[in-house]
Short mmCIF file of C-alpha atoms in Angstrom, two decimals:
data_model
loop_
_atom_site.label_atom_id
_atom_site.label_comp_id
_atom_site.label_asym_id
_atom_site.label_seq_id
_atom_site.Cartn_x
_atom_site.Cartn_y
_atom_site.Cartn_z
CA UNK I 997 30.64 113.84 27.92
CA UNK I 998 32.48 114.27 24.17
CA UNK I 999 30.94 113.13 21.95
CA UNK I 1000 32.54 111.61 18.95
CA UNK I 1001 31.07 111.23 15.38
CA UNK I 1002 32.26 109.53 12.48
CA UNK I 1003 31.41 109.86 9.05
CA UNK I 1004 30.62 107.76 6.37
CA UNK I 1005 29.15 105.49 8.11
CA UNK I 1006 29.75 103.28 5.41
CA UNK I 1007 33.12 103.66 3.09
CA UNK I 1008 33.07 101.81 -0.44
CA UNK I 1009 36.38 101.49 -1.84
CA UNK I 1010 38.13 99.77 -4.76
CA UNK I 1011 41.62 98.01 -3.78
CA UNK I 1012 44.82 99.43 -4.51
CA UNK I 1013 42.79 103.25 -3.94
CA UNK I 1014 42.82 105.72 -1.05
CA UNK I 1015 40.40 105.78 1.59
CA UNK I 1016 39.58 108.88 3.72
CA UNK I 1017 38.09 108.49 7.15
CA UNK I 1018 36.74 110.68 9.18
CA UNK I 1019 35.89 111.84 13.15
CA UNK I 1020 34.75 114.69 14.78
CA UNK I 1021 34.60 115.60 18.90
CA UNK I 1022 31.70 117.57 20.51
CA UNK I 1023 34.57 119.53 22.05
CA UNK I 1024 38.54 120.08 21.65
CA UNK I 1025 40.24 116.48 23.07
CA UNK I 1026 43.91 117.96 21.40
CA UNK I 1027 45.72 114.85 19.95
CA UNK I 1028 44.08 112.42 22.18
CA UNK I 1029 43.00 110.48 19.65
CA UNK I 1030 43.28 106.98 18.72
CA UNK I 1031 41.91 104.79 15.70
CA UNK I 1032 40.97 100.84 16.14
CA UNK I 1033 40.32 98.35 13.40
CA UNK I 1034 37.77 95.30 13.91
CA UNK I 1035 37.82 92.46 11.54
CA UNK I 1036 33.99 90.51 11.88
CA UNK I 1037 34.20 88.20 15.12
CA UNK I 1038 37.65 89.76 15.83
CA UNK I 1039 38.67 92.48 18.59
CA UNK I 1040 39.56 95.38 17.46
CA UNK I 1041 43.32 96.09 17.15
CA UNK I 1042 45.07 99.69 18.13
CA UNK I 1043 46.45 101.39 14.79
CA UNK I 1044 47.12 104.86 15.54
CA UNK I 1045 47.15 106.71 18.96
CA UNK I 1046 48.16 110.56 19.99
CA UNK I 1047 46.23 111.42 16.39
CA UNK I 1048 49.15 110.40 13.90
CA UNK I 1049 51.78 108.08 15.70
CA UNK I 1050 50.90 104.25 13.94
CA UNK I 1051 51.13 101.93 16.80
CA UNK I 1052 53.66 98.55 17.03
CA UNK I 1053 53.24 96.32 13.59
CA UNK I 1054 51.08 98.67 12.04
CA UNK I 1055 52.30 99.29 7.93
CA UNK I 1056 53.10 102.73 6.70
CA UNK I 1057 49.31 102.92 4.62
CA UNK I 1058 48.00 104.05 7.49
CA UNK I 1059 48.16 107.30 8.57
CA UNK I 1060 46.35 109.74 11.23
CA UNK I 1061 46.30 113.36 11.37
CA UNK I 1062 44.42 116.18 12.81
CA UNK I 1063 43.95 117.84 16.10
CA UNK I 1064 41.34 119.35 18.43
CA UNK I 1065 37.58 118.23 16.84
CA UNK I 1066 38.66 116.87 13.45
CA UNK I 1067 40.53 113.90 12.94
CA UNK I 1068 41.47 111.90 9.55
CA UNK I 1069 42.71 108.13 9.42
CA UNK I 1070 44.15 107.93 5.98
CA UNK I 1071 44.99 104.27 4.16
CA UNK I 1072 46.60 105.05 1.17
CA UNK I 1073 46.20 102.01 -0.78
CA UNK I 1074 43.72 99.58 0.29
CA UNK I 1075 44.75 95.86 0.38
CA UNK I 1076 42.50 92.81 1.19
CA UNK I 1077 42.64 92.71 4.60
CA UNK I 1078 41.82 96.46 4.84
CA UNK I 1079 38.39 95.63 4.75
CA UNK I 1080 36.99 96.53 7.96
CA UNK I 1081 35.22 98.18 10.27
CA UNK I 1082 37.53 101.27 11.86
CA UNK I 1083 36.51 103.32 15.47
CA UNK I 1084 38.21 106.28 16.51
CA UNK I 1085 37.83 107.08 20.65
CA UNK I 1086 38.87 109.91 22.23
CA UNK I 1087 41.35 109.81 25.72
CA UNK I 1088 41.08 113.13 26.83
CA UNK I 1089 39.71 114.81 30.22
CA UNK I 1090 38.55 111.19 31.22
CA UNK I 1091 36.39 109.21 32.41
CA UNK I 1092 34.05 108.27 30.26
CA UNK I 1093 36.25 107.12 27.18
CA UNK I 1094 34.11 107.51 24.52
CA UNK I 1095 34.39 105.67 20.91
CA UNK I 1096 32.70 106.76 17.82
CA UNK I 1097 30.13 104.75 15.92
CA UNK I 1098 32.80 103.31 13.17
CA UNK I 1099 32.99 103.28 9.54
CA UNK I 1100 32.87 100.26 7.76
CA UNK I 1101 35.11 100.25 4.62
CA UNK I 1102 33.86 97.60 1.98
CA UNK I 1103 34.82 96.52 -1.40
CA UNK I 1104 33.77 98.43 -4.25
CA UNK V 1323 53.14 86.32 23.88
CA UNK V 1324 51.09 88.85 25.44
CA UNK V 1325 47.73 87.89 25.55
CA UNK V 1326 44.06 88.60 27.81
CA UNK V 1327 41.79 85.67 27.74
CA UNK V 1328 38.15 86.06 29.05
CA UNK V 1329 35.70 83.89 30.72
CA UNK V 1330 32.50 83.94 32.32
CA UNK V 1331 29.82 84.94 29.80
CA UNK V 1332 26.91 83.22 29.57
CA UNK V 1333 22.82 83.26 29.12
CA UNK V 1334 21.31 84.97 32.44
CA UNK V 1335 18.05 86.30 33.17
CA UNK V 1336 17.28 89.84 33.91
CA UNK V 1337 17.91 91.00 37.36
CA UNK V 1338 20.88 88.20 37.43
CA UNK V 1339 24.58 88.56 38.12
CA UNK V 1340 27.23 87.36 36.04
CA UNK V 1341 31.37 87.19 36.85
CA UNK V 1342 33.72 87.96 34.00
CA UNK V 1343 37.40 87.16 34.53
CA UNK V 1344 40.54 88.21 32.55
CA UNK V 1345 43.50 86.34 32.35
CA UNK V 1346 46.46 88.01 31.30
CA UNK V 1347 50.12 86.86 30.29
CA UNK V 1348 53.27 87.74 28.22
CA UNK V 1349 53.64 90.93 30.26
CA UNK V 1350 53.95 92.42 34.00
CA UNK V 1351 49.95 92.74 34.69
CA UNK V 1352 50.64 94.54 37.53
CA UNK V 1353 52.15 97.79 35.81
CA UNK V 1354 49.18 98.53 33.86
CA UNK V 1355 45.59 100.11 34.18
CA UNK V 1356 43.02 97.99 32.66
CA UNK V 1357 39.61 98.27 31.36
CA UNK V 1358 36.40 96.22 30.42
CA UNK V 1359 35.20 97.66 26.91
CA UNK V 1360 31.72 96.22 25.50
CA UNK V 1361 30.23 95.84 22.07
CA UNK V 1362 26.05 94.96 21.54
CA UNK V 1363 25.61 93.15 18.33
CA UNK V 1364 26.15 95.54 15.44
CA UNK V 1365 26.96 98.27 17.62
CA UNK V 1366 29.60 99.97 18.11
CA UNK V 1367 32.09 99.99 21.18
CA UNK V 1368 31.42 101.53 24.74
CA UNK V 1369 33.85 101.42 27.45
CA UNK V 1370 32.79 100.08 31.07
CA UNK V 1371 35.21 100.28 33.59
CA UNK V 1372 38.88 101.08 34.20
CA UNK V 1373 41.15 100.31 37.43
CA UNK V 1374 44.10 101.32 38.49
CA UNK V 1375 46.92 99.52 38.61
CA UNK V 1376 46.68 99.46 42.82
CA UNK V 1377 42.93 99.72 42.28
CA UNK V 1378 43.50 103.02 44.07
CA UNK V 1379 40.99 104.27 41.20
CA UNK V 1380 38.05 102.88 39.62
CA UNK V 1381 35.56 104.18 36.79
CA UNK V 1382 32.66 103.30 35.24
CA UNK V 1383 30.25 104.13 32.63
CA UNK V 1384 27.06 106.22 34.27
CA UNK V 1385 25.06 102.84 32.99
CA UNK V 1386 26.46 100.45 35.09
CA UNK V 1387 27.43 102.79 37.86
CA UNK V 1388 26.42 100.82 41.61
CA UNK V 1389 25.36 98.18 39.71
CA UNK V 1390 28.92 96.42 37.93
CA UNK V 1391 32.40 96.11 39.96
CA UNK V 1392 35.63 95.91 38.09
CA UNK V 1393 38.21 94.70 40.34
CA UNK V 1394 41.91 92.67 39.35
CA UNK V 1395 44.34 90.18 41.49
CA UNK V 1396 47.73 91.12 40.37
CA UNK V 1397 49.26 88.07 42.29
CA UNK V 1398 47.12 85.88 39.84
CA UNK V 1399 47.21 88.17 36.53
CA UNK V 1400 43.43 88.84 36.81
CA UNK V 1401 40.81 91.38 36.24
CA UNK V 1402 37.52 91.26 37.01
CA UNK V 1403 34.05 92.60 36.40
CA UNK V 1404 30.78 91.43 38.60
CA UNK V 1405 27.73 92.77 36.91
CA UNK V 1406 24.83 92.62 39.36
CA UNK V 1407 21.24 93.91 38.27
CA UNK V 1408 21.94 92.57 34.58
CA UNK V 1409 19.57 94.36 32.19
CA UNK V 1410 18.73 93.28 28.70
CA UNK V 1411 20.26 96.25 27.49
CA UNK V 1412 23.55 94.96 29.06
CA UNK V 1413 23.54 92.03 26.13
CA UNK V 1414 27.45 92.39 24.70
CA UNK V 1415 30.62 90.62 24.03
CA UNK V 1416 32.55 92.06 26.97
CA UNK V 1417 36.34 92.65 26.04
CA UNK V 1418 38.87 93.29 28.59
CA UNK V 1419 42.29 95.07 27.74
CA UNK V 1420 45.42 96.70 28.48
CA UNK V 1421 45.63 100.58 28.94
CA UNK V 1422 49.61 101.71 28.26
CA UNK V 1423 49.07 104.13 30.49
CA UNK V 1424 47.01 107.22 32.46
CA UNK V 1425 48.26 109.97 30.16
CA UNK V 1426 48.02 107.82 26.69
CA UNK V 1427 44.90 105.81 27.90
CA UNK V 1428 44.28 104.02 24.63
CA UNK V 1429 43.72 100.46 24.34
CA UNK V 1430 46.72 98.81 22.68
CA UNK V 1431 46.19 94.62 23.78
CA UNK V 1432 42.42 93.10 23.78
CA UNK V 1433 41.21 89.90 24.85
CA UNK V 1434 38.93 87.59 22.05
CA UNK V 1435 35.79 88.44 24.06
CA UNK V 1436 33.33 86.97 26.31
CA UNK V 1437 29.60 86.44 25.34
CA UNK V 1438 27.06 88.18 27.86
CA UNK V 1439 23.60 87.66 27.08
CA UNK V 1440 20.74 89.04 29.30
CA UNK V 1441 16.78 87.27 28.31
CA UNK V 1442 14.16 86.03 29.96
#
């Protein structure tokens, strides 16, 4: 099973500044990557899949990148509703999917 | 729209079984896999169970393996999941959603969640 990691656990931001988010794989999963963000009592909602492509809806701030173990969700300039917590889960050489334990990006 | 709504959860004692249901609309159910994804309170998210669309193929999670079934009606929209032999580490909100597909199995439409609670 791959095991994915992501660090901080906790993220403490200002708005309007850049927050860097990050997840790591056990083992190589290429770009199958994607990145979720849950709002509390919400589901989470897709943002970015195949590592970097920002899924329907989603606003240009965010941004994925990386390949193989590491993996970076980018927002460049965090607004209000940023305020979250994001998971990143892996799709490749399945089953199991397997998510990673999330990052929650407060206010600062 | 395109939209999952869940039912089912509920308070049940250990050893108990429990039927979640999925009802899907705003899009052609029967072209899509779909999966049951759960979260424990303040915890993170683990995916259960994934079907087909023909339910030619079903997975599960080693935890619930011979003990949860996830199964869909495509002439009523549905998806399933019985969970027999509920465990009180089974406690979630159980979320079903939409896979786009085998090769980019992500999880791109979600459902608001059903409460599952396992106590004596």
């Amino acid at each position: 099973e791959i095991v994915m990691t992501q660090s901080p656990a906790t993220l403490s931001v200002s708005p309007g500044e850049r927050a860097t988010l990050s997840c790591r794989a056990s083992q190589s999963v290429t770009y199958k990557l994607a990145w979720y963000q849950q709002k509390p009592g919400q589901a989470p909602r897709l943002l970015i899949y195949d590592a970097s492509t920002r899924a329907t809806g989603i606003p240009a701030r965010f941004s994925g990148s990386g390949s193989g173990t590491e993996f970076t969700l980018t927002i460049s300039s965090l607004q209000s509703e940023d305020f979250a917590v994001y998971h990143c889960q892996h799709y490749y050489n399945w089953p199991p999917f397997t998510f990673g334990g999330g990052t929650k990006v407060e206010i600062k | 729209e395109v939209q999952l709504v869940e039912s089912g959860g509920g308070l049940v004692q250990p050893g108990g079984s429990l039927r979640l249901s999925c009802a899907a609309s705003g899009f052609i159910f029967s072209n899509y896999w779909m999966s049951w994804v759960r979260q424990a309170p303040g915890k993170g998210l683990e995916w259960v169970a994934h079907v087909r669309q023909d339910e030619g193929e079903k997975y599960y999670v080693d935890s619930v393996k011979g003990r949860f079934t996830i199964s869909r009606d495509n002439a009523k929209n549905s998806l399933y999941l019985q969970m027999n032999s509920l465990r009180v580490d089974d406690t979630s909100v159980y979320y079903c959603a939409r896979v786009p597909g085998s090769s980019q199995a992500t999880f791109d439409v979600w459902g608001q969640g059903t409460m599952v609670t396992v106590s004596s």
